[in-house]
């Protein structure tokens, strides 16, 4: 298939390209960048996308999603979750291993890949569990999972509390050449906590989760990475001290990176309207001081990635009280608009930096192809604007999960096309854009 994307504003941090030009795709790869009007190659037998007024960007990679399959297909499947990701501009996702059974063996890695090959139109990079059954007691076959196609290991949904076991797993991950994606939560400190330990929790009579629950494990994991030489990526960072510790780790020359989720740079605990579990996520919404530090961290490149922690749940589950409902919200279909609205439009990121945080850096962290639209690169492309204004409507979500605190929020920035290997896997068909 040949595709001619014309008149778009190409943003490519890796290739240092920021210009209005055409992009020509052939055999699933970028074949030409420039003006096709002055190029001799034939344009008669190709699909044409007019991208005037829109940005043409390397496809986004989400380092942190929960696709729920196998085991919790009523919440999400690989088919529905990756379709939601494509709608959000993501050309690749990393599903976490807290499935049932857990993705904790080479056989399970192969199973995820087989389902994705059948049901997904975007890239799916499986993440293997650190311990068998995610029980925190026995290390998995990390080398075997890597050989089977796991691109990282993680115990996401919890932390490995046995530091000695985790240290050995980090060593194995380093040998296998894959990163460790760390969920930082000291389960001995969290107790029955359901939201940030602050004034809002007191007002609602909810048990709180302190910043220290996250910060203690961030510090531990950085020290373990220093000792083992592992590539450590800190998931869903939510505190000011997490940003400070990542900054110091980088100054010390460690292979440490961190991500921030859109809900953590968009909302504070003060935005929780009442006992509404659509505002319950782990880690919880923090204070305005934390949010400002997260935004600054993204602005300065201390925090290198924006990931969603897309976590769909059944509608009845989220109707429960914050104290009883499961943690997590969906994020694949709202991440780009929230980033444009709360980071680009507010001056924390330039459009080019946004592409770096959502595409180039995540690909670099995971060590997979992508993150650039230079000639010869895979034609995994997101075409979007930063001007369309609309209200987020959960009833339009492709995901099975509708659990979002952003329903009805006015945002700016819409994804119009997502292409994988030069094939259109999502196209905006119209709706409530103004």
Coordinates of C-alpha atoms in Angstrom, one line a residue:
X1 CA 0.0 0.0 0.0
X2 CA 1.2 3.5 -0.9
X3 CA 0.0 6.5 1.1
X4 CA 0.5 10.2 0.4
X5 CA 0.1 12.4 3.5
X6 CA 0.1 16.0 2.1
X7 CA 0.3 19.4 3.6
X8 CA 0.8 18.2 7.2
X9 CA 3.0 19.8 9.9
X10 CA 5.6 17.1 10.5
X11 CA 7.0 16.9 14.1
X12 CA 9.8 14.5 14.6
X13 CA 12.1 15.0 17.6
X14 CA 14.4 12.1 16.6
X15 CA 15.0 13.6 13.1
X16 CA 14.9 17.2 14.3
X17 CA 12.1 18.0 11.8
X18 CA 9.5 20.7 12.4
X19 CA 8.0 21.7 9.1
X20 CA 5.1 21.6 6.8
X21 CA 5.7 19.0 4.1
X22 CA 4.4 15.8 2.4
X23 CA 5.2 12.3 3.6
X24 CA 5.0 9.3 1.3
X25 CA 4.6 5.8 2.5
X26 CA 5.5 2.7 0.6
X27 CA 5.7 -1.0 1.7
X28 CA 4.8 0.1 5.3
X29 CA 7.7 2.5 5.7
X30 CA 8.4 6.1 5.2
X31 CA 9.8 6.4 1.7
X32 CA 10.0 10.2 1.1
X33 CA 9.7 13.5 2.9
X34 CA 9.4 16.8 1.1
X35 CA 7.2 18.1 -1.7
X36 CA 5.6 15.4 -3.8
X37 CA 4.4 18.1 -6.2
X38 CA 8.1 18.5 -7.3
X39 CA 8.9 14.8 -6.9
X40 CA 8.8 12.4 -9.9
X41 CA 7.4 9.4 -8.2
X42 CA 3.9 8.4 -9.2
X43 CA 1.0 9.5 -7.1
X44 CA -1.8 8.2 -9.1
X45 CA -2.1 4.8 -7.4
X46 CA -2.0 5.8 -3.8
X47 CA -4.3 6.7 -0.9
X48 CA -4.2 10.5 -0.2
X49 CA -4.6 12.0 3.2
X50 CA -4.9 15.8 3.4
X51 CA -3.3 16.8 6.7
X52 CA -3.5 20.5 6.3
X53 CA -3.8 22.2 9.7
X54 CA -2.8 19.1 11.5
X55 CA 0.4 17.6 13.0
X56 CA 1.9 14.5 11.5
X57 CA 3.8 12.7 14.3
X58 CA 5.4 9.4 15.0
X59 CA 2.8 7.1 16.5
X60 CA 2.4 7.2 20.2
X61 CA 3.5 4.3 22.5
X62 CA 1.7 3.7 25.8
X63 CA 4.1 2.0 28.2
X64 CA 1.3 1.2 30.7
X65 CA -2.1 -0.3 29.9
X66 CA -4.3 -3.0 31.3
X67 CA -6.0 -5.0 28.6
X68 CA -7.6 -7.4 31.1
X69 CA -7.4 -10.4 28.8
X70 CA -7.2 -13.3 29.8
X71 CA -9.4 -13.5 32.8
X72 CA -11.3 -10.3 32.9
X73 CA -12.8 -10.0 29.5
X74 CA -16.0 -8.4 30.8
X75 CA -13.8 -5.3 31.6
X76 CA -11.8 -5.2 28.4
X77 CA -10.2 -7.4 25.8
X78 CA -7.1 -7.1 23.6
X79 CA -9.4 -6.3 20.7
X80 CA -11.4 -3.5 22.4
X81 CA -8.4 -2.2 24.4
X82 CA -6.2 -1.8 21.4
X83 CA -9.1 -0.3 19.3
X84 CA -9.4 2.3 22.1
X85 CA -5.7 2.9 22.0
X86 CA -5.8 3.4 18.2
X87 CA -8.6 6.0 18.7
X88 CA -6.3 7.8 21.1
X89 CA -3.4 7.9 18.6
X90 CA -1.4 5.0 20.0
X91 CA 0.2 2.7 17.6
X92 CA 1.7 0.5 20.3
X93 CA 0.8 -0.5 23.9
X94 CA 2.4 -2.5 26.7
X95 CA -0.2 -4.6 28.6
X96 CA 0.6 -5.2 32.2
X97 CA 0.8 -8.8 33.5
X98 CA -1.9 -8.7 36.2
X99 CA -4.3 -10.9 34.1
X100 CA -5.8 -14.2 35.2
X101 CA -3.7 -16.3 35.0
X102 CA -0.9 -13.8 35.3
X103 CA 1.4 -13.2 32.4
X104 CA 4.2 -14.9 34.2
X105 CA 5.7 -17.5 31.8
X106 CA 7.0 -17.8 28.2
X107 CA 3.8 -19.7 27.4
X108 CA 1.7 -16.8 28.6
X109 CA 3.8 -14.3 26.7
X110 CA 3.3 -16.3 23.5
X111 CA -0.5 -16.5 24.3
X112 CA -0.8 -12.7 24.5
X113 CA 1.1 -12.3 21.3
X114 CA -1.1 -14.9 19.5
X115 CA -4.3 -13.1 20.6
X116 CA -2.8 -9.7 19.6
X117 CA -1.8 -11.0 16.2
X118 CA -5.4 -12.1 15.7
X119 CA -7.3 -9.2 17.3
X120 CA -5.2 -6.1 17.3
X121 CA -4.4 -3.7 14.5
X122 CA -1.6 -2.0 16.5
X123 CA 1.6 -3.3 18.1
X124 CA 1.2 -5.1 21.4
X125 CA 4.4 -5.5 23.5
X126 CA 3.8 -7.9 26.3
X127 CA 5.1 -7.3 29.8
X128 CA 6.0 -10.3 31.9
X129 CA 5.5 -10.6 35.7
X130 CA 8.4 -10.4 38.1
X131 CA 7.1 -13.3 40.3
X132 CA 5.1 -16.4 39.6
X133 CA 1.4 -15.6 39.9
X134 CA 2.5 -12.1 41.1
X135 CA 2.6 -13.6 44.5
X136 CA 5.9 -12.1 45.4
X137 CA 7.6 -15.4 46.4
X138 CA 9.3 -17.0 43.4
X139 CA 11.0 -15.3 40.4
X140 CA 9.7 -16.0 37.0
X141 CA 11.7 -17.3 34.0
X142 CA 12.7 -13.8 32.9
X143 CA 15.2 -14.9 30.3
X144 CA 12.6 -17.3 28.8
X145 CA 9.9 -14.6 28.7
X146 CA 12.2 -12.2 27.0
X147 CA 13.1 -14.8 24.4
X148 CA 9.3 -15.4 23.9
X149 CA 8.8 -11.7 23.2
X150 CA 8.3 -9.9 26.5
X151 CA 9.7 -6.4 26.2
X152 CA 9.8 -5.7 29.9
X153 CA 9.0 -7.1 33.4
X154 CA 6.7 -5.6 36.0
X155 CA 4.7 -6.6 39.0
X156 CA 2.2 -3.7 38.2
X157 CA -0.7 -3.6 40.5
X158 CA 1.6 -4.1 43.4
X159 CA 5.3 -3.9 44.4
X160 CA 7.6 -6.8 45.0
X161 CA 8.1 -6.3 48.7
X162 CA 11.0 -8.8 49.0
X163 CA 13.9 -6.6 48.1
X164 CA 16.4 -9.5 47.8
X165 CA 14.1 -11.3 45.3
X166 CA 13.5 -8.0 43.4
X167 CA 17.3 -7.4 43.2
X168 CA 17.8 -10.8 41.6
X169 CA 15.0 -10.1 39.1
X170 CA 16.6 -6.8 38.2
X171 CA 19.8 -8.6 37.6
X172 CA 18.1 -11.1 35.3
X173 CA 16.3 -8.3 33.4
X174 CA 19.6 -6.5 32.9
X175 CA 21.1 -9.7 31.5
X176 CA 18.1 -10.2 29.2
X177 CA 18.4 -6.6 28.0
X178 CA 14.8 -5.5 29.0
X179 CA 13.7 -2.8 31.4
X180 CA 11.9 -3.1 34.7
X181 CA 8.6 -1.2 34.9
X182 CA 8.1 -0.5 38.6
X183 CA 4.8 0.0 40.5
X184 CA 6.0 1.9 43.6
X185 CA 3.7 1.2 46.6
X186 CA 4.7 0.0 50.1
X187 CA 1.8 -2.4 50.9
X188 CA 2.8 -2.3 54.6
X189 CA 2.1 1.4 54.6
X190 CA -1.0 1.7 52.4
X191 CA -3.4 -0.2 54.7
X192 CA -7.0 0.4 53.6
X193 CA -6.1 3.7 52.0
X194 CA -8.5 4.7 49.1
X195 CA -7.4 8.3 48.3
X196 CA -4.7 10.8 49.0
X197 CA -4.2 11.4 52.7
X198 CA -5.3 15.1 52.9
X199 CA -8.2 17.4 53.5
X200 CA -10.4 15.8 50.9
X201 CA -10.0 12.4 52.5
X202 CA -10.9 13.9 55.9
X203 CA -13.9 15.7 54.5
X204 CA -15.2 12.5 52.9
X205 CA -14.2 10.3 55.8
X206 CA -12.0 8.1 53.7
X207 CA -8.8 6.3 54.7
X208 CA -5.8 8.1 53.2
X209 CA -2.7 7.1 51.2
X210 CA 0.4 9.2 52.1
X211 CA 3.1 10.3 49.6
X212 CA 5.5 8.1 51.5
X213 CA 3.7 5.0 50.3
X214 CA 5.1 5.8 46.9
X215 CA 8.3 7.6 47.8
X216 CA 9.8 4.8 50.0
X217 CA 9.6 2.3 47.1
X218 CA 10.9 4.8 44.5
X219 CA 14.0 5.3 46.7
X220 CA 14.4 1.6 47.2
X221 CA 14.0 0.7 43.5
X222 CA 16.5 3.4 42.4
X223 CA 19.1 2.0 44.8
X224 CA 18.5 -1.5 43.5
X225 CA 18.9 -0.3 40.0
X226 CA 22.1 1.3 40.9
X227 CA 23.4 -1.9 42.4
X228 CA 22.3 -4.2 39.6
X229 CA 22.7 -2.0 36.5
X230 CA 19.1 -2.5 35.6
X231 CA 17.1 -0.2 33.4
X232 CA 14.4 1.1 35.7
X233 CA 11.3 2.8 34.6
X234 CA 9.0 4.2 37.3
X235 CA 5.3 3.9 36.5
X236 CA 2.6 6.4 37.2
X237 CA 4.6 8.8 39.4
X238 CA 2.4 11.1 41.4
X239 CA 4.5 12.9 44.0
X240 CA 6.9 15.8 44.1
X241 CA 9.6 13.7 45.8
X242 CA 9.4 11.1 43.0
X243 CA 10.3 13.7 40.5
X244 CA 13.2 14.9 42.7
X245 CA 14.5 11.4 43.1
X246 CA 14.4 10.7 39.4
X247 CA 16.2 13.9 38.7
X248 CA 19.0 13.0 41.2
X249 CA 19.2 9.4 39.7
X250 CA 19.8 10.9 36.3
X251 CA 22.4 13.2 37.6
X252 CA 24.1 10.2 39.1
X253 CA 24.2 8.6 35.7
X254 CA 21.7 5.8 36.4
X255 CA 19.4 4.2 33.8
X256 CA 16.2 5.5 35.5
X257 CA 13.2 7.0 33.8
X258 CA 9.7 8.0 34.9
X259 CA 6.3 8.4 33.5
X260 CA 3.3 10.7 34.4
X261 CA -0.3 9.8 33.7
X262 CA -2.7 12.4 32.4
X263 CA -4.9 12.2 35.5
X264 CA -2.0 13.0 37.7
X265 CA -1.0 16.2 35.8
X266 CA -4.6 17.2 35.1
X267 CA -6.4 16.8 38.5
X268 CA -5.8 17.3 42.2
X269 CA -7.5 15.9 45.2
X270 CA -9.6 19.1 45.3
X271 CA -11.2 18.2 42.0
X272 CA -12.9 15.1 43.6
X273 CA -16.6 16.2 43.8
X274 CA -17.6 13.6 46.4
X275 CA -17.8 9.9 46.9
X276 CA -17.4 9.1 43.2
X277 CA -15.2 6.1 42.5
X278 CA -14.4 7.4 39.0
X279 CA -11.9 9.6 40.8
X280 CA -10.3 6.5 42.5
X281 CA -6.9 5.5 41.1
X282 CA -3.6 4.1 42.4
X283 CA -1.6 6.1 43.1
X284 CA -4.3 8.6 44.0
X285 CA -4.8 12.2 42.9
X286 CA -2.4 14.3 44.9
X287 CA -2.1 18.0 45.9
X288 CA -1.6 21.0 43.7
X289 CA 2.0 21.1 44.8
X290 CA 2.6 17.6 43.5
X291 CA 0.8 18.4 40.3
X292 CA 2.9 21.4 39.6
X293 CA 6.1 19.4 40.3
X294 CA 4.9 16.7 37.9
X295 CA 4.3 19.2 35.2
X296 CA 7.7 20.8 35.7
X297 CA 9.3 17.4 35.6
X298 CA 7.7 16.7 32.2
X299 CA 8.7 20.2 31.0
X300 CA 12.3 19.7 31.9
X301 CA 12.5 16.2 30.6
X302 CA 13.1 14.7 34.1
X303 CA 10.0 12.7 33.6
X304 CA 10.4 11.3 30.1
X305 CA 7.1 9.7 29.3
X306 CA 3.4 10.2 29.3
X307 CA 1.5 6.9 29.8
X308 CA -2.1 6.3 30.6
X309 CA -2.4 3.4 33.1
X310 CA -5.6 2.6 31.2
X311 CA -7.5 0.5 33.7
X312 CA -11.1 -0.4 32.7
X313 CA -13.6 -1.8 35.2
X314 CA -17.2 -2.9 35.0
X315 CA -19.9 -0.2 35.5
X316 CA -21.3 -1.8 38.7
X317 CA -17.8 -2.0 40.2
X318 CA -17.3 1.7 39.9
X319 CA -20.7 2.5 41.3
X320 CA -19.5 1.5 44.8
X321 CA -18.1 3.9 47.3
X322 CA -14.5 5.1 46.9
X323 CA -13.7 3.1 50.0
X324 CA -14.8 -0.2 48.3
X325 CA -14.5 0.3 44.6
X326 CA -11.4 -1.0 42.6
X327 CA -8.6 1.4 41.7
X328 CA -8.3 2.6 38.2
X329 CA -9.7 4.7 35.3
X330 CA -9.6 4.4 31.5
X331 CA -7.2 6.7 29.7
X332 CA -6.4 5.6 26.2
X333 CA -9.0 7.8 24.4
X334 CA -8.4 11.0 26.5
X335 CA -4.6 11.1 27.0
X336 CA -3.7 13.2 24.0
X337 CA -6.4 15.8 24.5
X338 CA -5.6 16.1 28.2
X339 CA -1.9 16.5 27.4
X340 CA -2.6 19.2 24.8
X341 CA -5.1 21.0 27.1
X342 CA -3.1 20.9 30.4
X343 CA 0.5 20.8 29.2
X344 CA 0.8 22.4 25.7
X345 CA -1.9 25.1 26.0
X346 CA -0.6 26.0 29.5
X347 CA 3.0 26.4 28.3
X348 CA 4.6 23.4 30.0
X349 CA 5.4 21.5 26.7
X350 CA 5.9 22.6 23.2
X351 CA 4.2 20.4 20.5
X352 CA 7.6 18.9 19.7
X353 CA 8.1 18.0 23.4
X354 CA 4.7 16.4 23.6
X355 CA 5.7 14.1 20.7
X356 CA 8.9 13.3 22.5
X357 CA 7.0 12.4 25.7
X358 CA 4.4 10.3 24.0
X359 CA 6.4 8.6 21.2
X360 CA 10.1 9.1 20.9
X361 CA 11.0 8.6 24.6
X362 CA 8.7 5.7 25.2
X363 CA 10.1 3.8 22.2
X364 CA 13.6 4.5 23.5
X365 CA 12.8 3.4 27.0
X366 CA 11.3 0.1 25.8
X367 CA 13.9 -0.4 23.1
X368 CA 11.5 -0.9 20.2
X369 CA 11.3 0.5 16.7
X370 CA 9.4 3.8 16.3
X371 CA 9.5 7.3 17.7
X372 CA 10.7 8.8 14.4
X373 CA 9.4 9.4 10.9
X374 CA 12.7 9.5 9.2
X375 CA 13.0 7.8 5.8
X376 CA 13.1 4.1 6.2
X377 CA 11.3 4.0 9.6
X378 CA 8.0 2.1 10.1
X379 CA 5.0 4.2 9.0
X380 CA 3.4 4.2 12.4
X381 CA 1.9 7.6 12.4
X382 CA -0.5 9.8 14.4
X383 CA -2.2 12.7 12.7
X384 CA -3.9 15.1 15.1
X385 CA -4.6 18.8 15.7
X386 CA -4.2 20.9 18.8
X387 CA -7.1 23.3 18.1
X388 CA -10.4 21.3 18.0
X389 CA -12.5 22.0 21.1
X390 CA -15.0 19.5 22.4
X391 CA -16.4 17.8 25.5
X392 CA -15.2 14.3 26.5
X393 CA -18.1 11.9 26.3
X394 CA -17.7 8.5 27.8
X395 CA -20.6 7.2 25.8
X396 CA -18.5 7.5 22.7
X397 CA -15.6 5.4 24.1
X398 CA -14.5 2.4 22.2
X399 CA -13.2 0.8 25.4
X400 CA -15.5 -1.4 27.3
X401 CA -14.6 0.7 30.3
X402 CA -16.5 4.0 30.8
X403 CA -14.9 4.8 34.2
X404 CA -13.4 8.3 33.8
X405 CA -13.5 11.4 35.9
X406 CA -13.2 13.5 32.7
X407 CA -16.7 13.0 31.3
X408 CA -18.1 16.4 30.3
X409 CA -14.7 18.2 30.5
X410 CA -13.9 20.6 27.7
X411 CA -10.6 19.8 26.1
X412 CA -8.6 20.8 23.1
X413 CA -6.8 18.5 20.6
X414 CA -8.2 15.7 18.5
X415 CA -6.7 12.6 16.9
X416 CA -7.9 12.3 13.2
X417 CA -5.9 9.4 11.9
X418 CA -3.8 6.6 13.3
X419 CA -1.7 4.5 10.9
X420 CA 0.3 1.3 11.6
X421 CA 2.6 0.1 8.9
X422 CA 1.0 2.6 6.5
X423 CA -2.5 1.2 7.1
X424 CA -5.2 3.4 8.6
X425 CA -6.3 1.7 11.8
X426 CA -8.4 4.7 13.1
X427 CA -10.1 7.6 11.3
X428 CA -12.2 10.3 13.0
X429 CA -15.6 10.2 11.4
X430 CA -17.1 13.4 12.8
X431 CA -19.0 14.1 16.0
X432 CA -19.0 16.8 18.5
X433 CA -16.0 18.8 17.3
X434 CA -16.6 22.6 17.1

